[in-house]
Short mmCIF file of C-alpha atoms in Angstrom, two decimals:
data_model
loop_
_atom_site.label_atom_id
_atom_site.label_comp_id
_atom_site.label_asym_id
_atom_site.label_seq_id
_atom_site.Cartn_x
_atom_site.Cartn_y
_atom_site.Cartn_z
CA MET A 1 -21.65 7.23 -20.87
CA GLN A 2 -19.40 9.28 -18.60
CA SER A 3 -19.39 13.06 -18.71
CA TRP A 4 -15.82 13.23 -20.04
CA THR A 5 -16.80 10.98 -22.92
CA ILE A 6 -19.63 13.32 -23.85
CA ILE A 7 -17.30 16.33 -23.64
CA GLY A 8 -14.70 14.58 -25.81
CA LEU A 9 -17.23 13.72 -28.49
CA ALA A 10 -18.71 17.23 -28.38
CA VAL A 11 -15.27 18.82 -28.83
CA ALA A 12 -14.46 16.52 -31.74
CA GLY A 13 -17.80 17.27 -33.39
CA GLY A 14 -17.41 21.00 -32.90
CA VAL A 15 -13.92 20.98 -34.39
CA VAL A 16 -15.13 19.02 -37.44
CA VAL A 17 -18.01 21.47 -38.02
CA MET A 18 -15.75 24.51 -37.66
CA ALA A 19 -13.21 23.00 -40.03
CA ALA A 20 -15.87 22.32 -42.64
CA VAL A 21 -17.15 25.92 -42.41
CA VAL A 22 -13.64 27.42 -42.68
CA ILE A 23 -12.72 25.27 -45.67
CA ALA A 24 -16.03 26.04 -47.41
CA LEU A 25 -15.66 29.80 -46.91
CA THR A 26 -12.05 29.71 -48.05
CA ALA A 27 -12.96 27.80 -51.19
CA ARG A 28 -15.81 30.20 -51.91
CA ARG A 29 -13.60 33.29 -51.60
CA ARG A 30 -11.00 31.71 -53.82
CA GLN A 31 -13.29 31.14 -56.83
CA PRO A 32 -10.96 32.28 -59.65
CA PRO A 33 -12.19 34.33 -62.59
CA PRO A 34 -12.28 32.57 -65.93
CA ALA A 35 -8.80 32.47 -67.30
CA ALA A 36 -6.61 30.46 -69.53
CA PRO A 37 -5.17 27.33 -67.94
CA GLN A 38 -1.87 27.94 -66.18
CA SER A 39 0.90 25.44 -65.84
CA THR A 40 2.19 26.92 -62.55
CA ILE A 41 0.63 27.62 -59.14
CA SER A 42 0.73 31.16 -57.84
CA ARG A 43 2.55 31.93 -54.61
CA ARG A 44 -0.73 32.86 -52.88
CA ASP A 45 -2.37 29.60 -53.91
CA LEU A 46 0.61 27.63 -52.65
CA ILE A 47 0.50 29.36 -49.26
CA ASN A 48 -3.27 28.88 -48.96
CA ARG A 49 -3.01 25.20 -49.79
CA GLY A 50 -0.23 24.77 -47.26
CA ILE A 51 -2.31 26.42 -44.54
CA ILE A 52 -5.34 24.28 -45.34
CA GLY A 53 -3.19 21.14 -45.43
CA ALA A 54 -1.65 21.90 -42.04
CA PHE A 55 -5.08 22.66 -40.59
CA VAL A 56 -6.50 19.37 -41.87
CA ALA A 57 -3.53 17.45 -40.46
CA ALA A 58 -3.95 19.07 -37.05
CA LEU A 59 -7.69 18.45 -37.18
CA SER A 60 -7.10 14.79 -37.92
CA GLY A 61 -4.94 14.48 -34.82
CA VAL A 62 -7.54 16.16 -32.60
CA VAL A 63 -10.36 13.98 -33.93
CA ALA A 64 -8.29 10.80 -33.64
CA SER A 65 -7.41 11.61 -30.01
CA ALA A 66 -11.02 12.39 -29.13
CA VAL A 67 -12.28 9.19 -30.75
CA ALA A 68 -9.61 7.11 -29.01
CA PHE A 69 -10.51 8.68 -25.66
CA ALA A 70 -14.23 8.12 -26.17
CA TRP A 71 -13.65 4.53 -27.25
CA SER A 72 -11.56 3.76 -24.17
CA GLU A 73 -14.28 5.17 -21.92
CA LEU A 74 -17.09 3.35 -23.69
CA THR A 75 -15.31 -0.01 -23.69
CA GLY A 76 -13.98 0.35 -20.14
CA ALA A 77 -10.38 0.17 -21.35
CA SER A 78 -7.90 2.29 -19.44
CA ALA A 79 -4.15 2.59 -19.21
CA HIS A 80 -4.57 2.86 -15.43
CA ARG A 81 -6.53 -0.34 -14.79
CA TYR A 82 -4.59 -3.52 -14.05
CA GLY A 83 -6.07 -6.97 -13.66
CA VAL A 84 -4.41 -8.90 -10.86
CA GLY A 85 -6.24 -12.23 -11.10
CA GLY A 86 -8.96 -14.17 -9.34
CA LEU A 87 -9.81 -13.13 -5.79
CA GLY A 88 -9.17 -16.60 -4.33
CA PRO A 89 -5.77 -17.15 -5.98
CA VAL A 90 -4.67 -13.60 -5.11
CA ARG A 91 -5.50 -14.08 -1.44
CA GLN A 92 -3.73 -17.44 -1.41
CA ARG A 93 -0.63 -16.03 -3.09
CA LEU A 94 -0.39 -13.22 -0.51
CA ALA A 95 -0.82 -15.69 2.35
CA VAL A 96 1.86 -18.04 1.01
CA ASP A 97 4.39 -15.36 0.01
CA ARG A 98 3.85 -13.35 3.20
CA ARG A 99 4.96 -10.22 1.36
CA PRO A 100 3.25 -7.60 -0.83
CA TYR A 101 2.36 -8.31 -4.43
CA VAL A 102 4.14 -5.77 -6.65
CA GLY A 103 1.86 -4.90 -9.55
CA ALA A 104 2.37 -3.39 -13.02
CA ASN A 105 6.15 -3.03 -12.83
CA GLY A 106 6.07 -1.36 -9.43
CA ARG A 107 3.08 0.94 -9.92
CA PHE A 108 1.30 -0.38 -6.83
CA TYR A 109 1.52 -2.76 -3.89
CA LEU A 110 -1.26 -5.22 -3.10
CA VAL A 111 -1.40 -6.34 0.53
CA PRO A 112 -3.85 -8.39 2.61
CA PHE A 113 -6.19 -6.76 5.08
CA PRO A 114 -7.42 -8.64 8.19
CA ALA A 115 -11.21 -8.95 8.20
CA GLU A 116 -11.37 -8.62 12.00
CA ARG A 117 -10.13 -5.01 11.75
CA LEU A 118 -12.88 -3.73 9.44
CA ALA A 119 -14.80 -2.03 12.25
CA GLU A 120 -11.66 -0.11 13.20
CA ALA A 121 -10.94 0.77 9.56
CA GLU A 122 -14.41 2.29 9.11
CA ARG A 123 -13.36 5.15 11.40
CA SER A 124 -10.51 6.27 9.14
CA TYR A 125 -11.11 5.20 5.53
CA PRO A 126 -13.54 6.31 2.82
CA PRO A 127 -16.10 3.88 1.35
CA GLU A 128 -14.04 3.43 -1.83
CA VAL A 129 -11.08 2.06 0.17
CA LEU A 130 -13.28 0.07 2.53
CA ALA A 131 -14.78 -1.75 -0.46
CA GLY A 132 -11.41 -3.37 -1.12
CA MET A 133 -10.78 -4.01 2.57
CA ARG A 134 -14.04 -5.96 2.74
CA GLN A 135 -12.55 -8.25 0.11
CA GLY A 136 -9.45 -8.63 2.27
CA LEU A 137 -7.19 -6.49 0.08
CA VAL A 138 -5.54 -3.06 0.03
CA ALA A 139 -3.89 -1.41 -3.00
CA LEU A 140 -1.14 1.03 -1.98
CA SER A 141 0.88 3.64 -3.83
CA PRO A 142 4.64 3.00 -3.62
CA ILE A 143 5.36 6.75 -3.42
CA CYS A 144 6.26 8.33 -0.09
CA THR A 145 3.84 11.05 0.96
CA HIS A 146 6.71 13.16 2.28
CA GLN A 147 8.75 14.10 -0.79
CA GLY A 148 7.81 11.52 -3.41
CA CYS A 149 10.56 8.93 -3.02
CA HIS A 150 9.88 5.31 -3.91
CA VAL A 151 9.20 3.28 -0.76
CA PRO A 152 10.45 -0.32 -0.82
CA TYR A 153 9.19 -3.14 1.36
CA CYS A 154 11.55 -4.16 4.15
CA GLU A 155 11.67 -7.95 4.44
CA SER A 156 13.10 -7.96 7.97
CA SER A 157 10.67 -5.50 9.62
CA GLY A 158 7.63 -6.27 7.46
CA TRP A 159 7.04 -2.52 6.99
CA PHE A 160 7.38 -0.14 4.06
CA GLU A 161 10.42 2.06 4.73
CA CYS A 162 11.50 5.16 2.84
CA PRO A 163 15.28 5.35 2.27
CA CYS A 164 15.24 9.12 1.67
CA HIS A 165 14.12 10.60 5.00
CA GLY A 166 13.25 7.64 7.21
CA SER A 167 9.45 7.57 7.04
CA ARG A 168 8.08 4.15 7.95
CA PHE A 169 4.69 2.65 7.20
CA ASP A 170 3.20 -0.57 8.55
CA ARG A 171 2.09 -3.48 6.37
CA ILE A 172 -1.19 -1.81 5.37
CA GLY A 173 0.50 1.54 4.67
CA GLU A 174 -0.32 3.50 7.83
CA ARG A 175 2.39 5.94 8.88
CA ARG A 176 4.20 4.86 12.04
CA GLU A 177 7.40 6.94 12.06
CA GLY A 178 9.16 9.75 10.23
CA PRO A 179 8.25 13.07 8.56
CA ALA A 180 5.55 11.77 6.17
CA PRO A 181 2.33 13.81 6.69
CA ARG A 182 0.06 10.78 6.21
CA GLY A 183 0.06 7.10 5.35
CA LEU A 184 0.70 5.75 1.89
CA ASP A 185 -2.03 6.73 -0.57
CA HIS A 186 -4.53 4.13 -1.74
CA PHE A 187 -5.70 3.13 -5.20
CA ALA A 188 -9.21 2.06 -6.09
CA LEU A 189 -9.65 -1.70 -5.98
CA SER A 190 -12.64 -3.61 -7.30
CA VAL A 191 -13.69 -7.23 -7.60
CA VAL A 192 -16.03 -7.93 -10.52
CA GLY A 193 -16.90 -11.45 -11.54
CA GLY A 194 -14.38 -12.75 -9.04
CA LEU A 195 -11.52 -10.85 -10.72
CA VAL A 196 -9.43 -8.24 -8.89
CA THR A 197 -8.67 -4.95 -10.67
CA VAL A 198 -6.56 -2.05 -9.41
CA ASP A 199 -7.20 1.41 -10.87
CA THR A 200 -4.13 3.61 -10.36
CA GLY A 201 -5.99 6.49 -11.98
CA ARG A 202 -8.13 6.88 -8.85
CA THR A 203 -6.11 7.82 -5.77
CA TYR A 204 -7.32 8.25 -2.18
CA LEU A 205 -5.15 10.02 0.37
CA GLY A 206 -3.60 7.93 3.09
CA PRO A 207 -4.86 8.24 6.67
CA PRO A 208 -3.44 10.90 9.02
CA PRO A 209 -0.63 10.21 11.50
CA GLY A 210 -1.78 8.33 14.56
CA THR A 211 -4.06 5.99 12.63
CA GLU A 212 -3.30 2.46 13.80
CA THR A 213 -5.97 0.16 12.44
CA ILE A 214 -3.92 -2.97 13.06
CA ASP A 215 -1.49 -3.99 15.79
CA ASP A 216 1.65 -4.29 13.70
CA PRO A 217 4.99 -3.80 15.47
CA PRO A 218 8.08 -4.38 13.31
CA ALA A 219 8.88 -8.08 12.95
CA GLY A 220 12.64 -7.46 13.01
CA PRO A 221 15.35 -4.91 12.22
CA HIS A 222 14.50 -1.91 10.07
CA CYS A 223 16.06 -1.53 6.64
CA PHE A 224 16.20 2.29 6.80
#
């Protein structure tokens, strides 16, 4: 169990205990003296019941959120994890299309990485990114590292080119031109049971300017 799961469950449990204590103390203080039955509720009782009702409603929301969070962590479900498909078919699709795979409605690019450049990549990339490169794949953020514009793929040059301020990145996301302070950021990529998964909740900063892991001059005219 991950640490955040434990924290979420602890918070939910603490809130439930506190709520139980508050309600019990409130009920104890409000023990009414023996009196004849009344057909109406006093103003104070109405306010107290409203406060307790609102507190219980808020508590229910907190507990429900904590339980949902803990369940997603325990089951491995996540709104940031996207299955792409089998490793073999994914590689074949990239080779045939000769263009990036656009995943999850544009949330990431998936591009091939040449195995012969792994030794060069080990000088510039963290182990988490290298793990995907060893499978022949790279998951890139589509957001420019300069000022956050969306960076489309240029079919003619084969690079990623930002239309806002002219930053250009090669086919594996390394910065080649423009004001961007680094290459495109990377997302965690894993292959489990032969299936490729991209986790956009785990981001790794792109390499610094001057990193040229592959020999990739533009294939044709630039788009921007």
